Amino acid sequence: MLEIADREGVRVLTLARPERLNAIHPELLAALKRALREAARDEGVRAVVLTGKGRAFSAGQDLEAVPDDRDYVRVLEDYIPVIEALFSLEKPTVAAVNGVAAGAGMSLTLACDLRVMAEGAYFSPAFIRVGLVPDAGMSYFLPRLVGMGRALDWCYRSPRIGPEEAQAAGLVSAVFPDEGFLDSALAFAAELGQGPTRAYALTKRALWRNLEAELADALAYEAESQAAAGATEDHDEGLRAFLEKRKPRFRGR
Ligand code: LHQ
């Protein structure tokens, strides 16, 4: 249901219900929640990749597993800790969108820091097609990532958002060929996995926080974050490497 593997400091979490296009159900969400907590605790993990097995990333909520009483508040309670764990993880997170990412499957990718996608993959907000509204974080992340005009347009029409449109909107960082996609995505993540982990975490927090802040407050928060980054071993190493004209060897501390 959820496959977990490590490669070069990158923890790879693979949604693995390929016969259902990795549709999401409560057990999968519980496994994801556990895996994200473990990834947060494990110092050897310096980046996390979320991907899907088979031809899809995820088709979203398993529509065969919705409760008869339609208690969607209850259904969404299982998503909340997963979205929060992804968002607050103090390590870079990358969604490797290998195939269709629809509905809450697309939402999972939005809660990651960065997205890369395969040439044959596409995003589909999907919710509106079944008479529902964006959930699992999409209403929060999508307008912030691509702007309100596009977010409304995509959520209303639920078009097939392919690599070209996704990249033009700034939704994805890179597009790789279908052939060898996971290797390309892992190489992309491995670079982040070899970076200054604390500085990434502080960067993520500052950018999101300061999106809503007043300038004076944002500037003060930047100074605080910089003091924290400046106290890391990786900053020492970065300075040394610069002066010695060599590539830094960051250790994530
Ligand atoms: C599926 C699913 C699926 C189960 C394909 N479930 N089996 C909702 C409700 C309540 C509260 C919580 O929040 C949510 C959030 C949401 O995520 S709502 C949006 C849910 N997702 C969708 O509406 C997307 C539904 N799927 C599709 O539109 C298509 O399957 C896509 C566009 C993803 C892919 O199309 P195709 O490549 O043509 O594949 P397919 O449709 O033939 O699907 C393959 C199989 O997977 C098929 O089963 P079968 O037994 O016929 O082979 C589908 O029934 C199954 N499947 N999505 N979400």
Coordinates of C-alpha atoms and ligand atoms in Angstrom, one line a residue:
M1 CA 0.0 0.0 0.0
L2 CA 2.9 2.3 0.9
E3 CA 6.4 1.3 -0.2
I4 CA 9.3 2.8 1.6
A5 CA 12.9 2.9 0.3
D6 CA 16.1 4.9 0.8
R7 CA 18.5 6.2 -1.8
E8 CA 21.4 8.5 -1.2
G9 CA 19.8 10.2 1.8
V10 CA 16.4 10.4 0.1
R11 CA 13.5 8.6 1.6
V12 CA 11.2 7.5 -1.2
L13 CA 7.5 6.9 -0.3
T14 CA 5.6 5.2 -3.0
L15 CA 1.8 5.1 -3.0
A16 CA 1.2 1.5 -4.1
R17 CA -2.3 0.5 -5.0
P18 CA -1.6 0.6 -8.8
E19 CA -4.8 -1.4 -9.7
R20 CA -6.9 1.5 -8.2
L21 CA -4.5 4.2 -9.6
N22 CA -3.2 4.6 -6.0
A23 CA -6.6 5.9 -4.8
I24 CA -6.4 7.1 -1.2
H25 CA -8.1 5.3 1.7
P26 CA -7.7 5.5 5.5
E27 CA -5.1 2.8 5.8
L28 CA -2.9 4.5 3.2
L29 CA -3.3 7.8 5.0
A30 CA -2.3 6.1 8.3
A31 CA 0.7 4.6 6.7
L32 CA 1.7 7.9 5.2
K33 CA 1.3 9.7 8.5
R34 CA 3.6 7.1 10.2
A35 CA 6.2 7.2 7.4
L36 CA 6.4 11.0 7.5
R37 CA 6.9 11.0 11.3
E38 CA 9.7 8.4 10.9
A39 CA 11.3 10.5 8.1
A40 CA 11.2 13.6 10.3
R41 CA 12.9 11.7 13.2
D42 CA 15.6 9.9 11.1
E43 CA 18.7 12.1 10.8
G44 CA 19.9 10.0 7.8
V45 CA 16.9 11.2 5.8
R46 CA 17.8 14.5 4.2
A47 CA 14.9 14.8 1.6
V48 CA 11.6 13.0 1.0
V49 CA 10.1 12.0 -2.4
L50 CA 6.5 11.1 -2.8
T51 CA 5.6 9.2 -5.9
G52 CA 3.1 6.6 -7.2
K53 CA 3.5 3.0 -8.4
G54 CA 2.3 2.1 -11.9
R55 CA 0.8 4.5 -14.3
A56 CA -0.7 7.0 -11.9
F57 CA 0.5 9.3 -9.1
S58 CA -2.9 9.1 -7.4
A59 CA -6.5 9.3 -8.5
G60 CA -7.4 11.0 -5.2
Q61 CA -9.9 9.7 -2.7
D62 CA -10.9 6.1 -3.3
L63 CA -14.5 6.8 -4.4
E64 CA -15.4 3.2 -3.6
A65 CA -14.4 3.8 0.0
V66 CA -16.5 6.8 0.8
P67 CA -18.8 6.1 3.8
D68 CA -22.5 5.7 3.2
D69 CA -23.4 8.4 5.7
R70 CA -21.2 10.9 3.6
D71 CA -19.6 12.1 6.8
Y72 CA -16.8 13.9 4.9
V73 CA -15.6 15.8 7.9
R74 CA -14.7 12.5 9.4
V75 CA -13.1 11.3 6.1
L76 CA -11.0 14.5 5.9
E77 CA -9.8 14.1 9.5
D78 CA -7.5 11.4 8.2
Y79 CA -6.0 13.7 5.6
I80 CA -5.3 16.6 8.0
P81 CA -2.3 15.1 9.8
V82 CA -0.7 13.9 6.5
I83 CA -1.0 17.4 4.9
E84 CA 0.3 19.0 8.1
A85 CA 3.2 16.5 8.4
L86 CA 4.2 17.1 4.8
F87 CA 4.0 20.9 5.2
S88 CA 5.9 21.0 8.5
L89 CA 8.6 18.5 7.6
E90 CA 12.0 20.2 8.2
K91 CA 13.5 18.6 5.1
P92 CA 12.9 19.2 1.4
T93 CA 9.9 17.3 0.0
V94 CA 9.4 16.6 -3.7
A95 CA 6.4 15.1 -5.4
A96 CA 7.6 13.0 -8.3
V97 CA 4.4 13.1 -10.4
N98 CA 4.8 10.0 -12.5
G99 CA 1.3 9.9 -13.9
V100 CA -2.2 11.4 -13.3
A101 CA -2.5 13.3 -10.0
A102 CA -6.3 13.9 -9.4
G103 CA -8.4 15.4 -6.6
A104 CA -6.8 14.7 -3.2
G105 CA -3.9 13.1 -5.1
M106 CA -3.1 16.5 -6.6
S107 CA -3.6 18.0 -3.2
L108 CA -0.8 15.8 -1.8
T109 CA 1.6 17.1 -4.4
L110 CA 0.7 20.7 -3.5
A111 CA 1.7 20.1 0.1
C112 CA 5.2 19.1 -1.0
D113 CA 7.8 21.8 -1.4
L114 CA 8.5 21.1 -5.0
R115 CA 7.0 19.0 -7.8
V116 CA 8.6 17.4 -10.8
M117 CA 6.6 15.6 -13.4
A118 CA 6.9 13.0 -16.2
E119 CA 6.1 14.1 -19.8
G120 CA 3.1 11.9 -19.9
A121 CA 1.7 12.9 -16.5
Y122 CA -1.0 15.4 -15.8
F123 CA -2.8 17.1 -12.9
S124 CA -6.6 17.2 -12.6
P125 CA -8.3 19.0 -9.8
A126 CA -11.2 16.6 -10.4
F127 CA -13.3 17.6 -7.3
I128 CA -15.9 19.6 -9.3
R129 CA -16.5 16.6 -11.7
V130 CA -18.0 14.8 -8.8
G131 CA -19.8 17.8 -7.4
L132 CA -17.2 18.5 -4.6
V133 CA -14.9 21.3 -3.5
P134 CA -11.1 21.3 -3.3
D135 CA -9.9 19.6 -0.1
A136 CA -6.8 18.1 1.5
G137 CA -5.2 21.5 1.3
M138 CA -5.9 22.4 -2.3
S139 CA -7.9 25.5 -1.5
Y140 CA -5.0 26.7 0.6
F141 CA -2.0 25.8 -1.6
L142 CA -3.2 26.2 -5.1
P143 CA -4.0 29.9 -5.1
R144 CA -0.7 30.6 -3.3
L145 CA 1.3 28.5 -5.8
V146 CA -0.3 29.6 -9.1
G147 CA -2.4 32.7 -8.2
M148 CA -6.1 33.0 -7.6
G149 CA -7.2 33.5 -11.2
R150 CA -5.6 30.3 -12.4
A151 CA -6.7 28.4 -9.2
L152 CA -10.3 29.3 -9.7
D153 CA -10.1 28.5 -13.4
W154 CA -8.6 25.1 -12.8
C155 CA -10.9 24.2 -10.0
Y156 CA -14.0 25.3 -12.0
R157 CA -13.1 23.6 -15.3
S158 CA -10.9 20.8 -14.0
P159 CA -8.8 20.7 -17.2
R160 CA -6.1 18.2 -17.8
I161 CA -3.0 20.2 -16.8
G162 CA 0.0 18.8 -18.6
P163 CA 3.7 19.5 -18.2
E164 CA 3.7 22.6 -20.4
E165 CA 0.9 24.4 -18.6
A166 CA 2.1 23.2 -15.2
Q167 CA 5.6 24.5 -15.8
A168 CA 4.4 27.8 -17.2
A169 CA 2.3 28.3 -14.1
G170 CA 5.3 27.6 -11.8
L171 CA 3.6 24.5 -10.4
V172 CA 6.5 22.1 -11.4
S173 CA 10.2 22.7 -11.2
A174 CA 11.2 20.2 -13.9
V175 CA 9.7 17.8 -16.5
F176 CA 11.5 14.6 -17.3
P177 CA 10.9 11.9 -19.9
D178 CA 8.6 9.0 -18.9
E179 CA 11.5 6.6 -19.6
G180 CA 13.7 6.6 -16.5
F181 CA 11.4 9.2 -14.8
L182 CA 12.0 8.0 -11.2
D183 CA 15.7 8.0 -11.6
S184 CA 15.6 11.5 -12.9
A185 CA 13.3 12.6 -10.1
L186 CA 15.6 10.9 -7.5
A187 CA 18.6 12.6 -8.9
F188 CA 16.8 15.9 -8.6
A189 CA 15.9 15.1 -5.0
A190 CA 19.4 13.8 -4.2
E191 CA 20.8 17.2 -4.9
L192 CA 18.5 18.7 -2.2
G193 CA 19.4 15.7 0.0
Q194 CA 23.0 16.8 -0.2
G195 CA 22.3 20.4 0.7
P196 CA 22.2 22.4 3.9
T197 CA 19.1 20.7 5.4
R198 CA 18.5 23.3 8.2
A199 CA 18.7 26.2 5.8
Y200 CA 16.1 24.5 3.6
A201 CA 13.8 24.1 6.6
L202 CA 14.3 27.7 7.7
T203 CA 13.8 28.9 4.1
K204 CA 10.5 27.0 3.7
R205 CA 9.2 28.3 7.0
A206 CA 10.2 31.9 6.3
L207 CA 8.7 32.0 2.8
W208 CA 5.3 30.6 3.8
R209 CA 5.1 32.6 7.0
N210 CA 6.1 35.9 5.5
L211 CA 3.6 35.5 2.7
E212 CA 1.0 36.7 5.3
A213 CA 3.3 39.1 7.3
E214 CA 3.8 42.9 7.4
L215 CA 7.2 44.0 6.0
A216 CA 8.7 45.0 9.4
D217 CA 7.7 41.7 10.9
A218 CA 9.0 39.8 7.9
L219 CA 12.3 41.5 8.1
A220 CA 12.7 40.7 11.7
Y221 CA 11.7 37.1 11.1
E222 CA 14.4 36.8 8.4
A223 CA 17.0 38.1 10.8
E224 CA 16.0 35.5 13.3
S225 CA 16.1 32.7 10.7
Q226 CA 19.4 33.9 9.4
A227 CA 20.8 33.8 13.0
A228 CA 19.7 30.2 13.2
A229 CA 21.1 29.3 9.8
G230 CA 24.3 31.2 10.7
A231 CA 24.8 29.0 13.7
T232 CA 24.8 25.7 11.7
E233 CA 27.8 23.6 10.9
D234 CA 26.7 23.7 7.3
H235 CA 27.1 27.5 7.2
D236 CA 30.7 27.0 8.6
E237 CA 31.3 24.5 5.8
G238 CA 29.7 26.7 3.2
L239 CA 32.0 29.6 4.1
R240 CA 35.1 27.4 4.3
A241 CA 34.3 25.8 0.9
F242 CA 33.8 29.3 -0.7
L243 CA 37.1 30.5 0.6
E244 CA 38.9 27.3 -0.4
K245 CA 37.3 27.5 -3.9
R246 CA 35.8 24.0 -3.6
K247 CA 32.3 22.4 -3.5
P248 CA 30.8 22.3 0.0
R249 CA 30.1 19.0 1.7
F250 CA 27.0 19.7 3.7
R251 CA 26.0 17.3 6.4
G252 CA 22.6 18.5 7.3
R253 CA 23.6 20.0 10.7
Ligands
LHQ1 C1 -10.6 4.6 -9.0 C2 -10.5 6.0 -8.8 C3 -10.8 6.6 -7.5 C4 -11.5 4.4 -6.9 C5 -9.8 5.6 -10.7 N1 -11.4 5.7 -6.6 N2 -11.2 3.9 -8.0 C6 -13.5 13.1 -1.8 C7 -14.6 12.5 -1.1 C8 -14.8 12.7 0.2 C9 -14.1 13.3 1.1 C10 -12.7 13.4 1.0 O1 -12.2 14.0 -0.2 C11 -12.4 13.6 -1.4 C12 -11.3 14.1 -2.2 C13 -11.2 13.7 -3.7 O2 -10.1 13.2 -4.0 S1 -12.5 13.8 -4.8 C14 -11.9 13.4 -6.3 C15 -11.7 11.9 -6.4 N3 -11.1 11.5 -7.6 C16 -11.7 11.6 -8.8 O3 -12.8 12.0 -9.0 C17 -10.9 11.0 -10.0 C18 -11.6 9.8 -10.4 N4 -10.8 9.1 -11.5 C19 -10.8 9.6 -12.7 O4 -11.4 10.6 -13.1 C20 -10.0 8.8 -13.7 O5 -9.8 7.5 -13.2 C21 -8.6 9.4 -13.9 C22 -8.7 10.7 -14.7 C23 -7.8 9.6 -12.6 C24 -7.7 8.4 -14.8 O6 -8.5 8.0 -15.9 P1 -8.0 6.7 -16.8 O7 -6.6 6.8 -17.0 O8 -9.0 6.7 -17.9 O9 -8.3 5.5 -15.8 P2 -9.6 4.7 -15.4 O10 -10.7 5.8 -15.2 O11 -9.9 3.7 -16.4 O12 -9.3 4.1 -14.0 C25 -8.6 2.8 -13.8 C26 -9.2 2.1 -12.7 O13 -9.0 2.8 -11.5 C27 -10.7 2.0 -12.8 O14 -11.1 0.7 -12.3 P3 -11.5 -0.5 -13.2 O15 -11.9 -1.6 -12.3 O16 -12.6 -0.1 -14.1 O17 -10.2 -0.8 -14.0 C28 -11.2 3.1 -12.0 O18 -12.5 2.9 -11.5 C29 -10.2 3.1 -10.9 N5 -10.2 4.4 -10.2 N6 -9.9 6.5 -9.9 N7 -10.7 7.8 -7.2

